[in-house]
Amino acid sequence: MTVAPLSRNRDYRLLWFSQAAAEFGHNATTIAFPLLVLAVTGSTAASGLVLGTIAAAQLVAGLPAGALADRWNRKRILLSCEAAQVLAVGSLVAALATGAATVPHMVAVAAVLGVCTALFEPAEDATLAALVPADQLATAVAANGARTSLGQLAGTAAGGFLFAAARMLPFVVDAVAHLLALITLAFVRVPPRERRPAPLRHLGPEILAGLRWAWQHRTIRVTTIYAAVLNLFFSAFYLVVIVLAQRRGTPAGEIGVMAAMLGAGGVVGALAAPYLQRLLSPYVSITAVFWILAVLTPLTVVVHGGYLTGAVFAGMALLAPTANTTIVTQQLLSTPDELRGRLSGVLALLTGVAGAAGPVLGGVLAAAVPATTAVLLCTAGITAVAVSATASRVLREFPRTPVPVSG
């Protein structure tokens, strides 16, 4: 039987477009939230509290969210998360319109956004494998990567302009975007699956089962550890480079372009990922990301100006989507459906912890040594990981075409 191309997969298209809208709104809010807190309170500590709440809620909810995605109806999780975000952001819009916005209210909204993100991601990841045939899954993963990069690029850029026009405008756009996503998702047909209802007290053992699966599966364990460590050093490097640019007197507008170029490189890389995945072996595509970062990160010491540094950033992002497509496709196909949500929750938690710890490490380095030295220390960490990944037998034997599990 001939399988229709992904472009004609109605349910996947609906899922993709719904989340393209949602991610645009989410990123507009992400950039506007700290600006709003500063405008309302004048407190950088309050701004950090709100942003920290989003990250903390996402991390705390990560493991239970994965288990719940395996236990509950996944489409209902997706719809509930979108509805909750419409209500939460809508309440903030109403508070801003009436002049009643407070820090506790904004913290509560931030907590809802973090929990919804934690719940949505494993449910979507697990649903994706049910909507798309196995031989098209890599293309779908790459297209989702392009969607995320586009949302980050466009939403972040738009959020600043919208906030400049009116404080509540980015949040109005976000609420409307999630409402559109909610309506679109309602028309997605998710194949039914057998579920075994269990008491809530069984949630802990179910989470542990997901952790054991991820740890016992050697390829998943090794790739996750390498990804988390790389994320740690790159997140630290990213903050240090921003500090370095500020100390060099780079205009804020150029720094914004510099950050956006990372997303632009990700978009180009995601579009090329399906072709590069067929051209390159998994081992080459994965280890190349480490070595490209190891080679390009020290260039930021000698390259001056936001635009040139942005070009370096774009180069760093080009091959990452290919490696991500290779790894995520293998993980989804090698994991039983009843464990896919928990696997996604475990991976999100580990990479999230590394992503949160990275800026802390970068801040400590930037305060302790000159920024150029801090860049080189981050480069040394990335290079050490690259050497280890290159020598890894597990990565050398990474399967090109994963065999889907049965059951």
mmCIF file of C-alpha atoms in Angstrom:
data_model
loop_
_atom_site.group_PDB
_atom_site.id
_atom_site.type_symbol
_atom_site.label_atom_id
_atom_site.label_comp_id
_atom_site.label_asym_id
_atom_site.label_seq_id
_atom_site.Cartn_x
_atom_site.Cartn_y
_atom_site.Cartn_z
ATOM 1 C CA MET A 1 0.000 0.000 0.000
ATOM 2 C CA THR A 2 1.324 3.444 -0.956
ATOM 3 C CA VAL A 3 1.716 5.773 2.012
ATOM 4 C CA ALA A 4 0.671 9.402 1.427
ATOM 5 C CA PRO A 5 3.476 11.956 1.760
ATOM 6 C CA LEU A 6 3.774 13.856 5.009
ATOM 7 C CA SER A 7 2.532 17.028 3.318
ATOM 8 C CA ARG A 8 -0.825 15.293 2.805
ATOM 9 C CA ASN A 9 -1.075 13.890 6.323
ATOM 10 C CA ARG A 10 -4.089 15.886 7.551
ATOM 11 C CA ASP A 11 -3.651 15.212 11.263
ATOM 12 C CA TYR A 12 0.069 15.922 11.298
ATOM 13 C CA ARG A 13 -0.496 19.198 9.420
ATOM 14 C CA LEU A 14 -3.115 20.267 11.943
ATOM 15 C CA LEU A 15 -0.771 19.446 14.827
ATOM 16 C CA TRP A 16 2.103 21.309 13.163
ATOM 17 C CA PHE A 17 0.138 24.463 12.401
ATOM 18 C CA SER A 18 -1.505 24.526 15.821
ATOM 19 C CA GLN A 19 1.891 24.496 17.510
ATOM 20 C CA ALA A 20 3.403 26.966 15.064
ATOM 21 C CA ALA A 21 0.797 29.450 16.318
ATOM 22 C CA ALA A 22 1.257 28.444 19.957
ATOM 23 C CA GLU A 23 5.052 28.706 19.843
ATOM 24 C CA PHE A 24 4.903 32.130 18.208
ATOM 25 C CA GLY A 25 2.683 33.364 21.034
ATOM 26 C CA HIS A 26 4.728 31.606 23.706
ATOM 27 C CA ASN A 27 7.984 33.193 22.553
ATOM 28 C CA ALA A 28 6.384 36.634 22.303
ATOM 29 C CA THR A 29 5.292 36.262 25.935
ATOM 30 C CA THR A 30 8.678 34.904 27.031
ATOM 31 C CA ILE A 31 10.502 38.021 25.841
ATOM 32 C CA ALA A 32 7.763 40.373 27.080
ATOM 33 C CA PHE A 33 7.292 38.862 30.557
ATOM 34 C CA PRO A 34 10.495 40.221 32.166
ATOM 35 C CA LEU A 35 9.881 43.592 30.493
ATOM 36 C CA LEU A 36 6.371 43.657 31.949
ATOM 37 C CA VAL A 37 7.537 42.813 35.465
ATOM 38 C CA LEU A 38 10.194 45.526 35.305
ATOM 39 C CA ALA A 39 7.656 48.049 34.000
ATOM 40 C CA VAL A 40 5.113 47.216 36.712
ATOM 41 C CA THR A 41 7.453 46.787 39.695
ATOM 42 C CA GLY A 42 10.828 48.194 38.681
ATOM 43 C CA SER A 43 12.381 45.170 40.387
ATOM 44 C CA THR A 44 14.889 42.927 38.615
ATOM 45 C CA ALA A 45 14.484 40.421 41.452
ATOM 46 C CA ALA A 46 10.751 40.152 40.713
ATOM 47 C CA SER A 47 11.524 39.719 37.023
ATOM 48 C CA GLY A 48 13.898 36.878 37.844
ATOM 49 C CA LEU A 49 11.291 35.331 40.141
ATOM 50 C CA VAL A 50 8.688 35.198 37.358
ATOM 51 C CA LEU A 51 11.072 33.711 34.783
ATOM 52 C CA GLY A 52 12.476 31.330 37.367
ATOM 53 C CA THR A 53 8.959 30.154 38.185
ATOM 54 C CA ILE A 54 8.387 29.075 34.584
ATOM 55 C CA ALA A 55 11.607 27.040 34.561
ATOM 56 C CA ALA A 56 11.079 25.623 38.058
ATOM 57 C CA ALA A 57 7.473 24.571 37.360
ATOM 58 C CA GLN A 58 8.540 22.899 34.135
ATOM 59 C CA LEU A 59 11.326 20.962 35.869
ATOM 60 C CA VAL A 60 9.222 19.899 38.874
ATOM 61 C CA ALA A 61 6.360 18.730 36.674
ATOM 62 C CA GLY A 62 8.608 17.046 34.101
ATOM 63 C CA LEU A 63 8.746 13.477 35.428
ATOM 64 C CA PRO A 64 5.097 13.226 36.541
ATOM 65 C CA ALA A 65 4.050 14.790 33.226
ATOM 66 C CA GLY A 66 5.728 12.009 31.264
ATOM 67 C CA ALA A 67 4.000 9.337 33.332
ATOM 68 C CA LEU A 68 0.632 11.064 32.976
ATOM 69 C CA ALA A 69 1.108 11.257 29.195
ATOM 70 C CA ASP A 70 1.406 7.471 29.190
ATOM 71 C CA ARG A 71 -1.587 7.034 31.503
ATOM 72 C CA TRP A 72 -4.118 9.621 30.301
ATOM 73 C CA ASN A 73 -5.731 10.348 26.944
ATOM 74 C CA ARG A 74 -3.000 12.275 25.147
ATOM 75 C CA LYS A 75 -5.301 14.388 22.993
ATOM 76 C CA ARG A 76 -7.158 15.539 26.093
ATOM 77 C CA ILE A 77 -3.837 16.525 27.658
ATOM 78 C CA LEU A 78 -2.989 18.623 24.595
ATOM 79 C CA LEU A 79 -6.399 20.317 24.602
ATOM 80 C CA SER A 80 -6.375 20.899 28.364
ATOM 81 C CA CYS A 81 -2.916 22.498 28.256
ATOM 82 C CA GLU A 82 -3.936 24.892 25.488
ATOM 83 C CA ALA A 83 -7.163 25.794 27.299
ATOM 84 C CA ALA A 84 -5.305 26.399 30.572
ATOM 85 C CA GLN A 85 -2.846 28.715 28.834
ATOM 86 C CA VAL A 86 -5.671 30.672 27.184
ATOM 87 C CA LEU A 87 -7.278 31.205 30.604
ATOM 88 C CA ALA A 88 -4.012 32.016 32.402
ATOM 89 C CA VAL A 89 -2.708 34.504 29.854
ATOM 90 C CA GLY A 90 -6.216 35.900 29.355
ATOM 91 C CA SER A 91 -6.459 36.605 33.088
ATOM 92 C CA LEU A 92 -3.204 38.549 32.876
ATOM 93 C CA VAL A 93 -4.550 40.583 29.949
ATOM 94 C CA ALA A 94 -7.651 41.396 31.997
ATOM 95 C CA ALA A 95 -5.508 42.413 34.974
ATOM 96 C CA LEU A 96 -3.376 44.678 32.813
ATOM 97 C CA ALA A 97 -6.459 46.245 31.233
ATOM 98 C CA THR A 98 -7.860 47.110 34.671
ATOM 99 C CA GLY A 99 -4.526 48.085 36.237
ATOM 100 C CA ALA A 100 -4.735 45.200 38.726
ATOM 101 C CA ALA A 101 -1.632 43.209 37.708
ATOM 102 C CA THR A 102 0.433 42.049 40.683
ATOM 103 C CA VAL A 103 3.578 39.995 41.112
ATOM 104 C CA PRO A 104 1.747 37.054 42.784
ATOM 105 C CA HIS A 105 -0.674 36.957 39.838
ATOM 106 C CA MET A 106 2.191 36.981 37.343
ATOM 107 C CA VAL A 107 3.975 34.231 39.281
ATOM 108 C CA ALA A 108 0.788 32.138 39.184
ATOM 109 C CA VAL A 109 0.491 32.647 35.419
ATOM 110 C CA ALA A 110 4.152 31.706 35.014
ATOM 111 C CA ALA A 111 3.577 28.512 37.017
ATOM 112 C CA VAL A 112 0.658 27.541 34.771
ATOM 113 C CA LEU A 113 2.771 28.125 31.658
ATOM 114 C CA GLY A 114 5.619 26.007 33.035
ATOM 115 C CA VAL A 115 3.370 23.102 34.062
ATOM 116 C CA CYS A 116 1.511 23.174 30.725
ATOM 117 C CA THR A 117 4.791 23.064 28.812
ATOM 118 C CA ALA A 118 5.922 20.088 30.895
ATOM 119 C CA LEU A 119 2.649 18.246 30.259
ATOM 120 C CA PHE A 120 2.297 19.145 26.592
ATOM 121 C CA GLU A 121 5.725 18.138 25.310
ATOM 122 C CA PRO A 122 5.710 14.407 26.238
ATOM 123 C CA ALA A 123 2.078 14.080 25.121
ATOM 124 C CA GLU A 124 2.915 15.651 21.746
ATOM 125 C CA ASP A 125 6.089 13.594 21.296
ATOM 126 C CA ALA A 126 4.218 10.361 21.982
ATOM 127 C CA THR A 127 1.303 11.411 19.752
ATOM 128 C CA LEU A 128 3.649 12.211 16.868
ATOM 129 C CA ALA A 129 4.724 8.579 16.541
ATOM 130 C CA ALA A 130 1.050 7.577 16.310
ATOM 131 C CA LEU A 131 0.195 10.115 13.594
ATOM 132 C CA VAL A 132 3.195 9.569 11.320
ATOM 133 C CA PRO A 133 4.400 6.304 9.688
ATOM 134 C CA ALA A 134 7.786 5.080 10.919
ATOM 135 C CA ASP A 135 9.553 5.831 7.610
ATOM 136 C CA GLN A 136 8.339 9.467 7.727
ATOM 137 C CA LEU A 137 9.059 10.080 11.398
ATOM 138 C CA ALA A 138 12.506 11.605 10.819
ATOM 139 C CA THR A 139 11.034 14.138 8.384
ATOM 140 C CA ALA A 140 8.291 14.994 10.878
ATOM 141 C CA VAL A 141 10.808 15.476 13.700
ATOM 142 C CA ALA A 142 12.888 17.765 11.466
ATOM 143 C CA ALA A 143 9.794 19.756 10.476
ATOM 144 C CA ASN A 144 8.923 20.168 14.151
ATOM 145 C CA GLY A 145 12.453 21.430 14.754
ATOM 146 C CA ALA A 146 12.013 24.014 12.001
ATOM 147 C CA ARG A 147 8.693 25.013 13.554
ATOM 148 C CA THR A 148 10.325 25.555 16.947
ATOM 149 C CA SER A 149 13.152 27.642 15.471
ATOM 150 C CA LEU A 150 10.714 29.723 13.429
ATOM 151 C CA GLY A 151 8.554 30.314 16.489
ATOM 152 C CA GLN A 152 11.568 31.358 18.530
ATOM 153 C CA LEU A 153 12.855 33.670 15.817
ATOM 154 C CA ALA A 154 9.552 35.321 14.853
ATOM 155 C CA GLY A 155 7.946 35.315 18.305
ATOM 156 C CA THR A 156 10.977 36.786 20.068
ATOM 157 C CA ALA A 157 11.337 39.515 17.453
ATOM 158 C CA ALA A 158 7.625 40.341 17.492
ATOM 159 C CA GLY A 159 7.333 40.295 21.274
ATOM 160 C CA GLY A 160 9.614 43.288 21.735
ATOM 161 C CA PHE A 161 7.812 45.383 19.126
ATOM 162 C CA LEU A 162 4.389 44.411 20.475
ATOM 163 C CA PHE A 163 5.405 45.350 24.016
ATOM 164 C CA ALA A 164 6.709 48.706 22.796
ATOM 165 C CA ALA A 165 3.300 49.376 21.219
ATOM 166 C CA ALA A 166 1.324 48.370 24.335
ATOM 167 C CA ARG A 167 2.232 46.387 27.450
ATOM 168 C CA MET A 168 -0.629 43.948 27.133
ATOM 169 C CA LEU A 169 -0.326 43.394 23.366
ATOM 170 C CA PRO A 170 2.160 40.432 23.435
ATOM 171 C CA PHE A 171 -0.111 38.678 25.928
ATOM 172 C CA VAL A 172 -3.221 39.340 23.850
ATOM 173 C CA VAL A 173 -1.432 37.800 20.867
ATOM 174 C CA ASP A 174 -0.334 34.828 22.998
ATOM 175 C CA ALA A 175 -3.869 34.188 24.262
ATOM 176 C CA VAL A 176 -5.276 34.358 20.729
ATOM 177 C CA ALA A 177 -2.482 32.065 19.450
ATOM 178 C CA HIS A 178 -3.261 29.415 22.080
ATOM 179 C CA LEU A 179 -6.981 29.738 21.347
ATOM 180 C CA LEU A 180 -6.288 29.066 17.658
ATOM 181 C CA ALA A 181 -4.095 26.114 18.655
ATOM 182 C CA LEU A 182 -6.883 24.770 20.877
ATOM 183 C CA ILE A 183 -9.451 24.967 18.077
ATOM 184 C CA THR A 184 -7.088 23.384 15.539
ATOM 185 C CA LEU A 185 -6.088 20.549 17.872
ATOM 186 C CA ALA A 186 -9.741 19.663 18.392
ATOM 187 C CA PHE A 187 -9.829 18.433 14.783
ATOM 188 C CA VAL A 188 -6.728 16.208 15.078
ATOM 189 C CA ARG A 189 -7.668 12.514 14.943
ATOM 190 C CA VAL A 190 -5.397 10.587 17.316
ATOM 191 C CA PRO A 191 -5.573 6.782 16.922
ATOM 192 C CA PRO A 192 -7.027 5.128 20.045
ATOM 193 C CA ARG A 193 -4.682 3.095 22.202
ATOM 194 C CA GLU A 194 -5.168 0.606 24.971
ATOM 195 C CA ARG A 195 -4.729 2.152 28.398
ATOM 196 C CA ARG A 196 -4.847 0.505 31.785
ATOM 197 C CA PRO A 197 -6.299 2.869 34.421
ATOM 198 C CA ALA A 198 -4.391 2.723 37.695
ATOM 199 C CA PRO A 199 -4.701 4.461 41.074
ATOM 200 C CA LEU A 200 -2.773 7.703 41.482
ATOM 201 C CA ARG A 201 -0.525 6.041 44.074
ATOM 202 C CA HIS A 202 0.956 3.970 41.241
ATOM 203 C CA LEU A 203 2.332 7.101 39.595
ATOM 204 C CA GLY A 204 5.637 6.871 41.497
ATOM 205 C CA PRO A 205 6.409 3.330 40.336
ATOM 206 C CA GLU A 206 5.427 4.309 36.802
ATOM 207 C CA ILE A 207 7.895 7.215 36.884
ATOM 208 C CA LEU A 208 10.619 4.861 38.154
ATOM 209 C CA ALA A 209 9.815 2.454 35.326
ATOM 210 C CA GLY A 210 10.437 5.243 32.846
ATOM 211 C CA LEU A 211 13.723 6.150 34.521
ATOM 212 C CA ARG A 212 14.827 2.501 34.460
ATOM 213 C CA TRP A 213 13.940 2.190 30.780
ATOM 214 C CA ALA A 214 15.991 5.265 29.858
ATOM 215 C CA TRP A 215 18.956 4.110 31.965
ATOM 216 C CA GLN A 216 18.943 0.493 30.801
ATOM 217 C CA HIS A 217 18.684 1.414 27.110
ATOM 218 C CA ARG A 218 22.355 2.095 26.404
ATOM 219 C CA THR A 219 21.935 4.256 23.300
ATOM 220 C CA ILE A 220 19.340 6.468 24.973
ATOM 221 C CA ARG A 221 21.406 6.744 28.153
ATOM 222 C CA VAL A 222 24.627 7.721 26.396
ATOM 223 C CA THR A 223 23.122 10.206 23.943
ATOM 224 C CA THR A 224 21.148 11.886 26.729
ATOM 225 C CA ILE A 225 24.223 12.287 28.930
ATOM 226 C CA TYR A 226 26.254 13.780 26.093
ATOM 227 C CA ALA A 227 23.397 16.119 25.125
ATOM 228 C CA ALA A 228 22.947 17.302 28.717
ATOM 229 C CA VAL A 229 26.663 17.993 29.271
ATOM 230 C CA LEU A 230 26.948 19.815 25.947
ATOM 231 C CA ASN A 231 23.853 21.856 26.832
ATOM 232 C CA LEU A 232 25.450 22.789 30.153
ATOM 233 C CA PHE A 233 28.626 24.191 28.579
ATOM 234 C CA PHE A 234 26.871 25.845 25.638
ATOM 235 C CA SER A 235 24.312 27.572 27.883
ATOM 236 C CA ALA A 236 27.188 28.887 29.990
ATOM 237 C CA PHE A 237 29.028 30.026 26.853
ATOM 238 C CA TYR A 238 25.914 31.792 25.513
ATOM 239 C CA LEU A 239 25.578 33.942 28.631
ATOM 240 C CA VAL A 240 29.299 34.708 28.690
ATOM 241 C CA VAL A 241 29.216 35.880 25.061
ATOM 242 C CA ILE A 242 26.341 38.260 25.833
ATOM 243 C CA VAL A 243 28.320 39.642 28.790
ATOM 244 C CA LEU A 244 31.382 39.959 26.534
ATOM 245 C CA ALA A 245 29.372 41.839 23.894
ATOM 246 C CA GLN A 246 27.992 44.251 26.500
ATOM 247 C CA ARG A 247 31.448 44.921 27.928
ATOM 248 C CA ARG A 248 32.703 45.667 24.423
ATOM 249 C CA GLY A 249 29.964 48.260 23.991
ATOM 250 C CA THR A 250 27.969 46.356 21.383
ATOM 251 C CA PRO A 251 24.586 48.111 20.900
ATOM 252 C CA ALA A 252 21.562 46.316 22.307
ATOM 253 C CA GLY A 253 20.030 46.054 18.836
ATOM 254 C CA GLU A 254 23.080 44.182 17.555
ATOM 255 C CA ILE A 255 22.968 41.835 20.540
ATOM 256 C CA GLY A 256 19.342 41.102 19.680
ATOM 257 C CA VAL A 257 20.294 40.283 16.090
ATOM 258 C CA MET A 258 23.157 38.140 17.375
ATOM 259 C CA ALA A 259 20.742 36.067 19.475
ATOM 260 C CA ALA A 260 18.238 35.828 16.627
ATOM 261 C CA MET A 261 20.893 34.424 14.281
ATOM 262 C CA LEU A 262 21.090 31.312 16.433
ATOM 263 C CA GLY A 263 17.424 30.728 15.632
ATOM 264 C CA ALA A 264 17.961 31.567 11.957
ATOM 265 C CA GLY A 265 20.721 28.970 11.730
ATOM 266 C CA GLY A 266 18.403 26.488 13.401
ATOM 267 C CA VAL A 267 15.691 27.119 10.806
ATOM 268 C CA VAL A 268 18.082 26.539 7.897
ATOM 269 C CA GLY A 269 19.515 23.474 9.605
ATOM 270 C CA ALA A 270 16.070 22.026 10.290
ATOM 271 C CA LEU A 271 15.044 22.444 6.653
ATOM 272 C CA ALA A 272 18.212 20.659 5.547
ATOM 273 C CA ALA A 273 18.028 17.957 8.249
ATOM 274 C CA PRO A 274 16.037 15.336 6.278
ATOM 275 C CA TYR A 275 18.571 15.480 3.420
ATOM 276 C CA LEU A 276 21.651 15.585 5.660
ATOM 277 C CA GLN A 277 20.315 12.685 7.710
ATOM 278 C CA ARG A 278 20.272 10.517 4.589
ATOM 279 C CA LEU A 279 23.710 11.765 3.529
ATOM 280 C CA LEU A 280 25.570 11.476 6.847
ATOM 281 C CA SER A 281 25.916 8.511 9.156
ATOM 282 C CA PRO A 282 24.431 9.002 12.646
ATOM 283 C CA TYR A 283 27.925 8.936 14.164
ATOM 284 C CA VAL A 284 29.152 11.727 11.880
ATOM 285 C CA SER A 285 26.043 13.888 12.253
ATOM 286 C CA ILE A 286 26.144 13.679 16.061
ATOM 287 C CA THR A 287 29.873 14.133 16.653
ATOM 288 C CA ALA A 288 30.076 16.898 14.039
ATOM 289 C CA VAL A 289 27.853 19.086 16.251
ATOM 290 C CA PHE A 290 30.346 18.789 19.115
ATOM 291 C CA TRP A 291 33.347 19.598 16.936
ATOM 292 C CA ILE A 292 31.673 22.518 15.165
ATOM 293 C CA LEU A 293 30.969 24.082 18.552
ATOM 294 C CA ALA A 294 34.506 23.339 19.736
ATOM 295 C CA VAL A 295 35.938 25.086 16.662
ATOM 296 C CA LEU A 296 33.543 28.046 16.495
ATOM 297 C CA THR A 297 33.162 29.017 20.173
ATOM 298 C CA PRO A 298 36.724 30.445 20.529
ATOM 299 C CA LEU A 299 36.136 32.620 17.447
ATOM 300 C CA THR A 300 33.891 34.827 19.575
ATOM 301 C CA VAL A 301 37.009 35.969 21.423
ATOM 302 C CA VAL A 302 38.512 37.519 18.287
ATOM 303 C CA VAL A 303 35.327 38.407 16.386
ATOM 304 C CA HIS A 304 33.886 41.789 17.366
ATOM 305 C CA GLY A 305 30.410 43.134 16.741
ATOM 306 C CA GLY A 306 26.984 41.590 17.110
ATOM 307 C CA TYR A 307 26.495 40.892 13.417
ATOM 308 C CA LEU A 308 29.717 38.909 12.949
ATOM 309 C CA THR A 309 29.166 37.047 16.196
ATOM 310 C CA GLY A 310 25.635 36.312 15.006
ATOM 311 C CA ALA A 311 27.061 34.761 11.853
ATOM 312 C CA VAL A 312 29.196 32.498 14.050
ATOM 313 C CA PHE A 313 26.082 31.606 16.040
ATOM 314 C CA ALA A 314 24.219 30.686 12.852
ATOM 315 C CA GLY A 315 27.062 28.362 11.890
ATOM 316 C CA MET A 316 26.878 26.680 15.295
ATOM 317 C CA ALA A 317 23.187 25.883 14.798
ATOM 318 C CA LEU A 318 23.322 24.434 11.291
ATOM 319 C CA LEU A 319 24.011 20.762 12.048
ATOM 320 C CA ALA A 320 22.273 20.500 15.428
ATOM 321 C CA PRO A 321 18.814 19.792 13.908
ATOM 322 C CA THR A 322 20.235 16.853 11.899
ATOM 323 C CA ALA A 323 21.702 15.285 15.025
ATOM 324 C CA ASN A 324 18.521 15.989 16.969
ATOM 325 C CA THR A 325 16.389 14.404 14.220
ATOM 326 C CA THR A 326 18.595 11.305 14.221
ATOM 327 C CA ILE A 327 18.500 10.918 18.001
ATOM 328 C CA VAL A 328 14.808 11.694 18.572
ATOM 329 C CA THR A 329 13.677 9.416 15.732
ATOM 330 C CA GLN A 330 15.711 6.536 17.146
ATOM 331 C CA GLN A 331 14.344 7.160 20.634
ATOM 332 C CA LEU A 332 10.699 7.240 19.527
ATOM 333 C CA LEU A 333 10.965 4.135 17.348
ATOM 334 C CA SER A 334 12.887 2.072 19.890
ATOM 335 C CA THR A 335 10.566 2.909 22.815
ATOM 336 C CA PRO A 336 7.232 1.124 23.384
ATOM 337 C CA ASP A 337 4.207 3.394 23.051
ATOM 338 C CA GLU A 338 3.276 2.933 26.701
ATOM 339 C CA LEU A 339 6.674 4.388 27.732
ATOM 340 C CA ARG A 340 7.093 7.207 25.210
ATOM 341 C CA GLY A 341 5.612 9.889 27.427
ATOM 342 C CA ARG A 342 7.837 8.951 30.345
ATOM 343 C CA LEU A 343 10.906 8.847 28.138
ATOM 344 C CA SER A 344 10.161 12.359 26.889
ATOM 345 C CA GLY A 345 9.658 13.541 30.466
ATOM 346 C CA VAL A 346 12.998 12.079 31.585
ATOM 347 C CA LEU A 347 14.872 13.630 28.663
ATOM 348 C CA ALA A 348 13.222 17.017 29.154
ATOM 349 C CA LEU A 349 14.134 16.977 32.841
ATOM 350 C CA LEU A 350 17.807 16.142 32.275
ATOM 351 C CA THR A 351 18.344 18.635 29.455
ATOM 352 C CA GLY A 352 16.298 21.229 31.365
ATOM 353 C CA VAL A 353 18.467 20.902 34.458
ATOM 354 C CA ALA A 354 21.576 21.315 32.305
ATOM 355 C CA GLY A 355 20.044 24.293 30.530
ATOM 356 C CA ALA A 356 19.169 25.941 33.844
ATOM 357 C CA ALA A 357 22.573 25.228 35.420
ATOM 358 C CA GLY A 358 24.471 26.494 32.366
ATOM 359 C CA PRO A 359 23.677 30.215 32.820
ATOM 360 C CA VAL A 360 24.583 29.901 36.513
ATOM 361 C CA LEU A 361 27.951 28.439 35.520
ATOM 362 C CA GLY A 362 28.394 31.159 32.910
ATOM 363 C CA GLY A 363 27.591 33.879 35.425
ATOM 364 C CA VAL A 364 30.095 32.481 37.920
ATOM 365 C CA LEU A 365 32.800 32.273 35.251
ATOM 366 C CA ALA A 366 32.101 35.794 33.955
ATOM 367 C CA ALA A 367 32.356 37.151 37.507
ATOM 368 C CA ALA A 368 35.502 35.206 38.408
ATOM 369 C CA VAL A 369 37.654 35.684 35.296
ATOM 370 C CA PRO A 370 37.758 37.951 32.227
ATOM 371 C CA ALA A 371 34.971 37.171 29.755
ATOM 372 C CA THR A 372 37.447 36.069 27.088
ATOM 373 C CA THR A 373 38.958 33.576 29.533
ATOM 374 C CA ALA A 374 35.481 32.366 30.445
ATOM 375 C CA VAL A 375 34.761 31.723 26.745
ATOM 376 C CA LEU A 376 37.918 29.632 26.461
ATOM 377 C CA LEU A 377 37.020 27.659 29.597
ATOM 378 C CA CYS A 378 33.617 26.847 28.097
ATOM 379 C CA THR A 379 35.384 25.874 24.869
ATOM 380 C CA ALA A 380 37.641 23.522 26.830
ATOM 381 C CA GLY A 381 34.585 21.852 28.343
ATOM 382 C CA ILE A 382 32.922 21.476 24.926
ATOM 383 C CA THR A 383 36.135 20.100 23.437
ATOM 384 C CA ALA A 384 36.468 17.527 26.214
ATOM 385 C CA VAL A 385 32.925 16.354 25.527
ATOM 386 C CA ALA A 386 33.678 16.245 21.780
ATOM 387 C CA VAL A 387 36.740 14.036 22.339
ATOM 388 C CA SER A 388 34.744 11.696 24.566
ATOM 389 C CA ALA A 389 31.842 11.512 22.088
ATOM 390 C CA THR A 390 34.218 10.777 19.217
ATOM 391 C CA ALA A 391 35.712 7.873 21.158
ATOM 392 C CA SER A 392 32.304 6.521 22.214
ATOM 393 C CA ARG A 393 31.633 3.021 20.927
ATOM 394 C CA VAL A 394 27.891 3.544 21.452
ATOM 395 C CA LEU A 395 27.842 6.539 19.113
ATOM 396 C CA ARG A 396 29.997 4.733 16.539
ATOM 397 C CA GLU A 397 27.425 1.915 16.513
ATOM 398 C CA PHE A 398 24.396 4.227 16.515
ATOM 399 C CA PRO A 399 21.793 2.594 14.227
ATOM 400 C CA ARG A 400 21.053 4.360 10.949
ATOM 401 C CA THR A 401 17.581 2.856 10.659
ATOM 402 C CA PRO A 402 16.039 2.035 14.052
ATOM 403 C CA VAL A 403 13.792 -1.021 14.174
ATOM 404 C CA PRO A 404 10.372 -0.156 15.619
ATOM 405 C CA VAL A 405 9.529 -2.088 18.770
ATOM 406 C CA SER A 406 6.503 -4.319 18.871
ATOM 407 C CA GLY A 407 3.759 -3.980 21.417
#
